[in-house]
GROMACS .gro file of C-alpha atoms in nm:
model
  404
    1UNK     CA    1 -12.981   3.672   2.701
    2UNK     CA    2 -12.706   3.478   2.731
    3UNK     CA    3 -12.663   3.118   2.837
    4UNK     CA    4 -12.519   3.039   3.187
    5UNK     CA    5 -12.187   3.098   3.263
    6UNK     CA    6 -12.093   3.252   2.899
    7UNK     CA    7 -11.804   3.467   2.788
    8UNK     CA    8 -11.929   3.654   2.494
    9UNK     CA    9 -11.729   3.863   2.289
   10UNK     CA   10 -11.815   4.162   2.038
   11UNK     CA   11 -11.507   4.325   1.907
   12UNK     CA   12 -11.498   4.728   1.919
   13UNK     CA   13 -11.282   5.007   1.862
   14UNK     CA   14 -11.304   5.341   2.083
   15UNK     CA   15 -11.223   5.686   1.934
   16UNK     CA   16 -11.245   5.859   2.242
   17UNK     CA   17 -11.418   6.158   2.135
   18UNK     CA   18 -11.639   6.300   2.449
   19UNK     CA   19 -11.818   5.991   2.557
   20UNK     CA   20 -11.921   5.851   2.223
   21UNK     CA   21 -11.826   5.455   2.111
   22UNK     CA   22 -11.832   5.352   1.801
   23UNK     CA   23 -11.862   4.945   1.754
   24UNK     CA   24 -11.768   4.742   1.441
   25UNK     CA   25 -11.781   4.334   1.383
   26UNK     CA   26 -11.496   4.232   1.158
   27UNK     CA   27 -11.433   3.883   1.064
   28UNK     CA   28 -11.625   3.552   1.079
   29UNK     CA   29 -11.790   3.470   1.418
   30UNK     CA   30 -11.701   3.153   1.501
   31UNK     CA   31 -11.833   2.892   1.763
   32UNK     CA   32 -11.656   2.621   2.052
   33UNK     CA   33 -11.718   2.462   2.346
   34UNK     CA   34 -11.482   2.453   2.670
   35UNK     CA   35 -11.608   2.197   2.938
   36UNK     CA   36 -11.957   2.406   2.997
   37UNK     CA   37 -11.812   2.722   2.900
   38UNK     CA   38 -11.937   2.874   2.577
   39UNK     CA   39 -11.702   3.130   2.428
   40UNK     CA   40 -11.831   3.307   2.116
   41UNK     CA   41 -11.556   3.521   1.938
   42UNK     CA   42 -11.447   3.711   1.659
   43UNK     CA   43 -11.115   3.753   1.449
   44UNK     CA   44 -11.029   4.124   1.469
   45UNK     CA   45 -10.698   4.356   1.419
   46UNK     CA   46 -10.812   4.679   1.499
   47UNK     CA   47 -10.472   4.947   1.617
   48UNK     CA   48 -10.614   5.133   1.943
   49UNK     CA   49 -10.278   5.332   1.976
   50UNK     CA   50 -10.346   5.531   1.668
   51UNK     CA   51 -10.377   5.931   1.728
   52UNK     CA   52 -10.754   5.925   1.714
   53UNK     CA   53 -10.775   5.688   2.007
   54UNK     CA   54 -10.683   5.954   2.272
   55UNK     CA   55 -10.327   5.766   2.328
   56UNK     CA   56 -10.043   5.911   2.422
   57UNK     CA   57  -9.778   5.997   2.134
   58UNK     CA   58  -9.547   5.735   2.047
   59UNK     CA   59  -9.177   5.840   2.147
   60UNK     CA   60  -8.857   5.742   2.028
   61UNK     CA   61  -8.737   5.651   2.351
   62UNK     CA   62  -9.016   5.459   2.434
   63UNK     CA   63  -8.848   5.320   2.783
   64UNK     CA   64  -8.713   5.650   2.918
   65UNK     CA   65  -8.776   5.731   3.266
   66UNK     CA   66  -8.570   6.025   3.230
   67UNK     CA   67  -8.850   6.298   3.185
   68UNK     CA   68  -9.256   6.313   3.306
   69UNK     CA   69  -9.321   6.312   2.917
   70UNK     CA   70  -9.071   6.028   2.805
   71UNK     CA   71  -9.240   5.803   3.032
   72UNK     CA   72  -9.546   5.795   2.925
   73UNK     CA   73  -9.412   5.667   2.588
   74UNK     CA   74  -9.636   5.394   2.386
   75UNK     CA   75  -9.404   5.066   2.409
   76UNK     CA   76  -9.323   4.822   2.155
   77UNK     CA   77  -9.653   4.653   2.090
   78UNK     CA   78  -9.967   4.790   1.894
   79UNK     CA   79 -10.274   4.746   2.095
   80UNK     CA   80 -10.607   4.597   1.988
   81UNK     CA   81 -10.915   4.655   2.168
   82UNK     CA   82 -11.242   4.450   2.214
   83UNK     CA   83 -11.558   4.397   2.404
   84UNK     CA   84 -11.680   4.106   2.618
   85UNK     CA   85 -11.919   4.048   2.865
   86UNK     CA   86 -11.868   3.820   3.150
   87UNK     CA   87 -12.121   3.636   3.381
   88UNK     CA   88 -12.093   3.509   3.708
   89UNK     CA   89 -12.430   3.277   3.797
   90UNK     CA   90 -12.312   3.262   4.180
   91UNK     CA   91 -12.462   3.619   4.245
   92UNK     CA   92 -12.763   3.826   4.147
   93UNK     CA   93 -12.804   4.172   4.037
   94UNK     CA   94 -13.069   4.354   4.208
   95UNK     CA   95 -13.370   4.542   4.045
   96UNK     CA   96 -13.401   4.925   4.015
   97UNK     CA   97 -13.590   5.180   3.882
   98UNK     CA   98 -13.811   4.926   3.583
   99UNK     CA   99 -13.579   4.677   3.578
  100UNK     CA  100 -13.623   4.320   3.699
  101UNK     CA  101 -13.390   4.137   3.947
  102UNK     CA  102 -13.160   3.914   3.757
  103UNK     CA  103 -13.050   3.576   3.889
  104UNK     CA  104 -12.668   3.656   3.732
  105UNK     CA  105 -12.408   3.907   3.765
  106UNK     CA  106 -12.317   4.070   3.425
  107UNK     CA  107 -12.019   4.261   3.363
  108UNK     CA  108 -11.943   4.386   2.985
  109UNK     CA  109 -11.589   4.447   3.008
  110UNK     CA  110 -11.346   4.661   2.755
  111UNK     CA  111 -10.994   4.474   2.665
  112UNK     CA  112 -10.723   4.587   2.533
  113UNK     CA  113 -10.406   4.355   2.426
  114UNK     CA  114 -10.087   4.376   2.306
  115UNK     CA  115 -10.028   4.268   1.942
  116UNK     CA  116  -9.690   4.066   1.838
  117UNK     CA  117  -9.603   3.930   2.183
  118UNK     CA  118  -9.614   3.566   2.274
  119UNK     CA  119  -9.706   3.619   2.634
  120UNK     CA  120  -9.715   3.555   2.907
  121UNK     CA  121  -9.866   3.922   2.974
  122UNK     CA  122  -9.977   4.059   3.318
  123UNK     CA  123 -10.378   4.141   3.370
  124UNK     CA  124 -10.447   4.466   3.465
  125UNK     CA  125 -10.844   4.527   3.594
  126UNK     CA  126 -10.926   4.877   3.617
  127UNK     CA  127 -11.229   5.008   3.800
  128UNK     CA  128 -11.442   5.313   3.674
  129UNK     CA  129 -11.572   5.564   3.885
  130UNK     CA  130 -11.933   5.639   3.996
  131UNK     CA  131 -12.181   5.763   3.746
  132UNK     CA  132 -11.844   5.686   3.462
  133UNK     CA  133 -11.743   5.366   3.211
  134UNK     CA  134 -11.525   5.132   3.144
  135UNK     CA  135 -11.427   5.395   2.848
  136UNK     CA  136 -11.289   5.676   3.047
  137UNK     CA  137 -10.955   5.570   3.105
  138UNK     CA  138 -10.912   5.444   2.754
  139UNK     CA  139 -10.550   5.622   2.706
  140UNK     CA  140 -10.424   5.467   3.035
  141UNK     CA  141 -10.496   5.127   2.922
  142UNK     CA  142 -10.329   5.184   2.562
  143UNK     CA  143 -10.048   5.284   2.750
  144UNK     CA  144 -10.028   4.994   2.933
  145UNK     CA  145 -10.130   4.736   2.673
  146UNK     CA  146  -9.865   4.880   2.444
  147UNK     CA  147  -9.600   4.784   2.735
  148UNK     CA  148  -9.739   4.451   2.744
  149UNK     CA  149 -10.031   4.433   2.966
  150UNK     CA  150 -10.376   4.285   2.870
  151UNK     CA  151 -10.610   4.511   3.038
  152UNK     CA  152 -10.965   4.466   3.123
  153UNK     CA  153 -11.210   4.777   3.226
  154UNK     CA  154 -11.554   4.661   3.359
  155UNK     CA  155 -11.893   4.851   3.344
  156UNK     CA  156 -12.002   4.796   3.692
  157UNK     CA  157 -12.359   4.684   3.695
  158UNK     CA  158 -12.545   4.942   3.899
  159UNK     CA  159 -12.297   5.261   3.938
  160UNK     CA  160 -12.211   5.277   3.577
  161UNK     CA  161 -12.291   5.600   3.364
  162UNK     CA  162 -12.613   5.571   3.126
  163UNK     CA  163 -12.819   5.362   3.356
  164UNK     CA  164 -13.197   5.359   3.285
  165UNK     CA  165 -13.236   5.476   3.673
  166UNK     CA  166 -13.090   5.631   3.918
  167UNK     CA  167 -12.766   5.459   4.027
  168UNK     CA  168 -12.721   5.244   4.323
  169UNK     CA  169 -12.407   5.315   4.562
  170UNK     CA  170 -12.434   5.032   4.769
  171UNK     CA  171 -12.397   4.794   4.505
  172UNK     CA  172 -12.050   4.912   4.523
  173UNK     CA  173 -12.020   4.633   4.795
  174UNK     CA  174 -12.018   4.406   4.512
  175UNK     CA  175 -11.748   4.554   4.304
  176UNK     CA  176 -11.437   4.438   4.492
  177UNK     CA  177 -11.615   4.065   4.425
  178UNK     CA  178 -11.648   4.204   4.059
  179UNK     CA  179 -11.269   4.217   3.991
  180UNK     CA  180 -11.157   3.932   4.166
  181UNK     CA  181 -11.452   3.730   3.949
  182UNK     CA  182 -11.301   3.862   3.670
  183UNK     CA  183 -10.947   3.757   3.704
  184UNK     CA  184 -11.018   3.407   3.825
  185UNK     CA  185 -11.263   3.386   3.531
  186UNK     CA  186 -11.016   3.511   3.266
  187UNK     CA  187 -10.736   3.246   3.424
  188UNK     CA  188 -10.998   2.965   3.372
  189UNK     CA  189 -11.073   3.078   3.024
  190UNK     CA  190 -10.738   3.038   2.884
  191UNK     CA  191 -10.697   2.761   2.650
  192UNK     CA  192 -10.693   2.656   2.319
  193UNK     CA  193 -11.073   2.706   2.245
  194UNK     CA  194 -10.997   3.099   2.396
  195UNK     CA  195 -10.902   3.368   2.188
  196UNK     CA  196 -10.560   3.465   2.135
  197UNK     CA  197 -10.525   3.717   2.370
  198UNK     CA  198 -10.645   3.560   2.652
  199UNK     CA  199 -10.428   3.315   2.621
  200UNK     CA  200 -10.136   3.582   2.657
  201UNK     CA  201 -10.257   3.635   3.063
  202UNK     CA  202 -10.009   3.525   3.238
  203UNK     CA  203 -10.208   3.320   3.574
  204UNK     CA  204  -9.945   3.408   3.840
  205UNK     CA  205  -9.987   3.808   3.749
  206UNK     CA  206 -10.204   4.059   3.824
  207UNK     CA  207 -10.224   4.441   3.851
  208UNK     CA  208 -10.512   4.656   3.998
  209UNK     CA  209 -10.607   5.020   3.918
  210UNK     CA  210 -10.929   5.200   4.003
  211UNK     CA  211 -11.067   5.575   3.998
  212UNK     CA  212 -11.285   5.698   4.288
  213UNK     CA  213 -11.540   5.398   4.369
  214UNK     CA  214 -11.338   5.188   4.130
  215UNK     CA  215 -11.058   5.256   4.357
  216UNK     CA  216 -11.254   5.148   4.660
  217UNK     CA  217 -11.302   4.846   4.468
  218UNK     CA  218 -10.951   4.756   4.374
  219UNK     CA  219 -10.861   4.824   4.709
  220UNK     CA  220 -11.089   4.583   4.893
  221UNK     CA  221 -10.988   4.324   4.578
  222UNK     CA  222 -10.606   4.371   4.606
  223UNK     CA  223 -10.567   4.416   4.989
  224UNK     CA  224 -10.816   4.211   5.104
  225UNK     CA  225 -10.799   3.837   5.182
  226UNK     CA  226 -10.994   3.607   4.965
  227UNK     CA  227 -10.982   3.229   4.959
  228UNK     CA  228 -10.757   3.069   4.718
  229UNK     CA  229 -10.663   3.403   4.544
  230UNK     CA  230 -10.331   3.572   4.514
  231UNK     CA  231 -10.247   3.938   4.571
  232UNK     CA  232 -10.191   4.166   4.281
  233UNK     CA  233  -9.851   4.294   4.233
  234UNK     CA  234  -9.969   4.619   4.303
  235UNK     CA  235 -10.269   4.862   4.339
  236UNK     CA  236 -10.275   5.242   4.185
  237UNK     CA  237 -10.571   5.407   4.343
  238UNK     CA  238 -10.694   5.734   4.195
  239UNK     CA  239 -10.893   5.979   4.417
  240UNK     CA  240 -10.983   5.710   4.643
  241UNK     CA  241 -11.319   5.688   4.807
  242UNK     CA  242 -11.148   5.529   5.111
  243UNK     CA  243 -11.366   5.652   5.374
  244UNK     CA  244 -11.578   5.350   5.335
  245UNK     CA  245 -11.270   5.102   5.398
  246UNK     CA  246 -11.187   4.940   5.735
  247UNK     CA  247 -10.828   4.885   5.890
  248UNK     CA  248 -10.968   4.518   5.879
  249UNK     CA  249 -11.004   4.545   5.512
  250UNK     CA  250 -10.629   4.618   5.471
  251UNK     CA  251 -10.452   4.291   5.545
  252UNK     CA  252 -10.234   4.231   5.319
  253UNK     CA  253  -9.875   4.438   5.207
  254UNK     CA  254  -9.958   4.460   4.851
  255UNK     CA  255  -9.771   4.762   4.691
  256UNK     CA  256 -10.008   5.062   4.658
  257UNK     CA  257  -9.971   5.383   4.510
  258UNK     CA  258 -10.247   5.677   4.568
  259UNK     CA  259 -10.297   5.964   4.382
  260UNK     CA  260 -10.486   6.229   4.467
  261UNK     CA  261 -10.596   6.630   4.417
  262UNK     CA  262 -10.550   6.865   4.657
  263UNK     CA  263 -10.843   7.061   4.523
  264UNK     CA  264 -11.104   6.749   4.506
  265UNK     CA  265 -11.405   6.888   4.570
  266UNK     CA  266 -11.591   6.534   4.530
  267UNK     CA  267 -11.381   6.315   4.785
  268UNK     CA  268 -11.161   6.589   4.985
  269UNK     CA  269 -10.808   6.461   5.010
  270UNK     CA  270 -10.812   6.470   5.404
  271UNK     CA  271 -11.095   6.249   5.429
  272UNK     CA  272 -11.004   5.977   5.157
  273UNK     CA  273 -10.640   5.960   5.047
  274UNK     CA  274 -10.458   6.086   5.348
  275UNK     CA  275 -10.625   5.868   5.623
  276UNK     CA  276 -10.557   5.586   5.375
  277UNK     CA  277 -10.203   5.665   5.334
  278UNK     CA  278 -10.160   5.658   5.716
  279UNK     CA  279 -10.363   5.322   5.767
  280UNK     CA  280 -10.194   5.133   5.524
  281UNK     CA  281  -9.902   4.875   5.608
  282UNK     CA  282  -9.608   4.795   5.317
  283UNK     CA  283  -9.457   4.957   5.047
  284UNK     CA  284  -9.657   5.288   4.984
  285UNK     CA  285  -9.665   5.629   4.795
  286UNK     CA  286  -9.847   5.904   4.756
  287UNK     CA  287  -9.811   6.161   4.517
  288UNK     CA  288 -10.057   6.455   4.592
  289UNK     CA  289 -10.144   6.688   4.297
  290UNK     CA  290 -10.151   7.094   4.393
  291UNK     CA  291 -10.481   7.182   4.254
  292UNK     CA  292 -10.552   6.833   4.106
  293UNK     CA  293 -10.966   6.825   4.130
  294UNK     CA  294 -11.183   6.472   4.133
  295UNK     CA  295 -11.343   6.514   3.766
  296UNK     CA  296 -10.966   6.561   3.595
  297UNK     CA  297 -10.848   6.196   3.651
  298UNK     CA  298 -10.968   6.027   3.350
  299UNK     CA  299 -10.837   6.114   2.979
  300UNK     CA  300 -11.209   6.099   2.872
  301UNK     CA  301 -11.265   6.442   3.058
  302UNK     CA  302 -10.910   6.569   3.020
  303UNK     CA  303 -10.952   6.765   2.682
  304UNK     CA  304 -11.316   6.828   2.723
  305UNK     CA  305 -11.270   7.022   3.032
  306UNK     CA  306 -10.964   7.185   2.994
  307UNK     CA  307 -11.070   7.547   3.008
  308UNK     CA  308 -11.272   7.518   3.314
  309UNK     CA  309 -11.161   7.696   3.599
  310UNK     CA  310 -11.222   7.400   3.798
  311UNK     CA  311 -11.353   7.075   3.654
  312UNK     CA  312 -11.536   6.956   3.999
  313UNK     CA  313 -11.826   7.222   3.930
  314UNK     CA  314 -11.961   7.032   3.630
  315UNK     CA  315 -11.887   6.704   3.854
  316UNK     CA  316 -12.111   6.808   4.148
  317UNK     CA  317 -12.355   6.895   3.893
  318UNK     CA  318 -12.373   6.534   3.755
  319UNK     CA  319 -12.372   6.440   4.119
  320UNK     CA  320 -12.630   6.634   4.262
  321UNK     CA  321 -12.938   6.423   4.352
  322UNK     CA  322 -12.777   6.126   4.195
  323UNK     CA  323 -12.573   5.954   4.468
  324UNK     CA  324 -12.878   5.725   4.574
  325UNK     CA  325 -12.878   5.711   4.922
  326UNK     CA  326 -12.528   5.673   5.050
  327UNK     CA  327 -12.671   5.639   5.399
  328UNK     CA  328 -12.760   5.285   5.300
  329UNK     CA  329 -12.416   5.257   5.208
  330UNK     CA  330 -12.289   5.372   5.574
  331UNK     CA  331 -12.533   5.152   5.752
  332UNK     CA  332 -12.418   4.819   5.580
  333UNK     CA  333 -12.080   4.957   5.625
  334UNK     CA  334 -12.129   4.917   6.015
  335UNK     CA  335 -11.951   5.089   6.296
  336UNK     CA  336 -11.841   5.426   6.169
  337UNK     CA  337 -11.581   5.417   6.406
  338UNK     CA  338 -11.397   5.123   6.251
  339UNK     CA  339 -11.379   5.288   5.925
  340UNK     CA  340 -11.043   5.482   5.837
  341UNK     CA  341 -11.239   5.848   5.846
  342UNK     CA  342 -11.574   6.005   5.867
  343UNK     CA  343 -11.725   6.051   5.507
  344UNK     CA  344 -11.827   6.368   5.436
  345UNK     CA  345 -12.104   6.462   5.204
  346UNK     CA  346 -11.936   6.532   4.827
  347UNK     CA  347 -11.914   6.887   4.703
  348UNK     CA  348 -11.964   7.011   5.065
  349UNK     CA  349 -11.583   7.132   5.095
  350UNK     CA  350 -11.599   7.459   4.913
  351UNK     CA  351 -11.289   7.309   4.696
  352UNK     CA  352 -11.463   7.457   4.394
  353UNK     CA  353 -11.356   7.799   4.485
  354UNK     CA  354 -10.958   7.677   4.490
  355UNK     CA  355 -10.723   7.736   4.242
  356UNK     CA  356 -10.748   7.418   4.018
  357UNK     CA  357 -10.491   7.241   3.795
  358UNK     CA  358 -10.504   7.169   3.454
  359UNK     CA  359 -10.684   6.876   3.357
  360UNK     CA  360 -10.459   6.766   3.060
  361UNK     CA  361 -10.171   6.854   3.333
  362UNK     CA  362 -10.365   6.657   3.590
  363UNK     CA  363 -10.372   6.329   3.367
  364UNK     CA  364 -10.012   6.376   3.243
  365UNK     CA  365  -9.885   6.341   3.596
  366UNK     CA  366 -10.124   6.082   3.724
  367UNK     CA  367 -10.012   5.863   3.422
  368UNK     CA  368  -9.635   5.926   3.456
  369UNK     CA  369  -9.657   5.793   3.798
  370UNK     CA  370  -9.847   5.542   3.722
  371UNK     CA  371  -9.630   5.395   3.467
  372UNK     CA  372  -9.312   5.437   3.721
  373UNK     CA  373  -9.528   5.209   3.960
  374UNK     CA  374  -9.592   4.977   3.727
  375UNK     CA  375  -9.205   4.976   3.609
  376UNK     CA  376  -9.130   4.947   3.959
  377UNK     CA  377  -9.368   4.662   4.084
  378UNK     CA  378  -9.432   4.462   3.737
  379UNK     CA  379  -9.130   4.524   3.531
  380UNK     CA  380  -8.881   4.527   3.824
  381UNK     CA  381  -8.687   4.839   3.745
  382UNK     CA  382  -8.507   4.998   4.029
  383UNK     CA  383  -8.464   5.299   3.819
  384UNK     CA  384  -8.850   5.354   3.827
  385UNK     CA  385  -8.831   5.394   4.234
  386UNK     CA  386  -8.585   5.704   4.177
  387UNK     CA  387  -8.821   5.838   3.916
  388UNK     CA  388  -9.138   5.821   4.120
  389UNK     CA  389  -8.949   5.952   4.417
  390UNK     CA  390  -8.681   6.178   4.335
  391UNK     CA  391  -8.702   6.304   3.957
  392UNK     CA  392  -9.088   6.369   3.943
  393UNK     CA  393  -9.075   6.626   4.207
  394UNK     CA  394  -8.765   6.785   4.087
  395UNK     CA  395  -8.920   6.799   3.748
  396UNK     CA  396  -9.277   6.899   3.833
  397UNK     CA  397  -9.339   7.182   4.121
  398UNK     CA  398  -9.666   7.119   4.124
  399UNK     CA  399  -9.689   6.743   4.271
  400UNK     CA  400  -9.508   6.618   4.594
  401UNK     CA  401  -9.454   6.229   4.676
  402UNK     CA  402  -9.448   6.048   5.015
  403UNK     CA  403  -9.313   5.724   5.107
  404UNK     CA  404  -9.349   5.478   5.325
   0.00000   0.00000   0.00000
């Protein structure tokens, strides 16, 4: 479908109403060759920060860290959104259902980038969760891009939503490599023939975020040791599937922010975030959301599920029978005693009977913490640490913050 080592770009504007994505093509397509890399791109000027884009409201005091609400104000840059496909010819994609095996690995990625910025801009790579989509954290991506980041979110080939067959959870073992590949590919493809947003990327600074299985992937990419690859400035792990991790995979001291809900029925906090926080070294923060759920971690579902007593009731229904042989993944991971903790079956802890936090409230608190961590690790603002450790817990009685 695509030539080898190709990067194919198709602009898209996402309006986050339920899970619907509208794609538009604006301007004239041009083609250029940079070495053996073919780049196809289009000129676009789509503002993704409008009220219909699911982004936070822009406040007067855009840089304030005075309150939880003001910490999430949009930054000074308008945000444009586009879609690209990156192809890794060095790795294959296994066949499943009626789909044949592919000799390469194709990663469709959504990109949010700031307008009116000369650069350099840190690169953020965001990993979605199991049965989720690159578009599910659109609001967070828009928020970060408005503050000067280039945000890239891939659809993982075998665990995304919308597959023609059942997802293949064992492919999560490839997703850390997907993130590393994306960072390397975008660094290498910067240049006069590349789209303008790609030239903004600072080759020395990147940042990883992820939800659930995507957080596991972000941890593998950001805390592991990769040849000729520098660790990120920080990692955000939202409701991480971290029982799969081994201590040996957490080698770096990269700053880490963990966010997890106490009422998570899919990945219980006591089996995932808490063992991870105990195991990591280096500067780390864990924000515990009292009554926070797993399904309430992304803005795509926040408004839709606001009236549910517990959002994970729907999440557990979606997972039922679709986890796709988790025993294969556990077997490939090796000795269970080497992992951070035992991995309980999703939705087996009775947490859906617990009192749950409203999903919009959960997203508000999580994104406030993410922006504080961003300002601390990327923008190097000392006030952000005080906001994360003191101001947020003082203002919000429904969260607690642990520090090490």
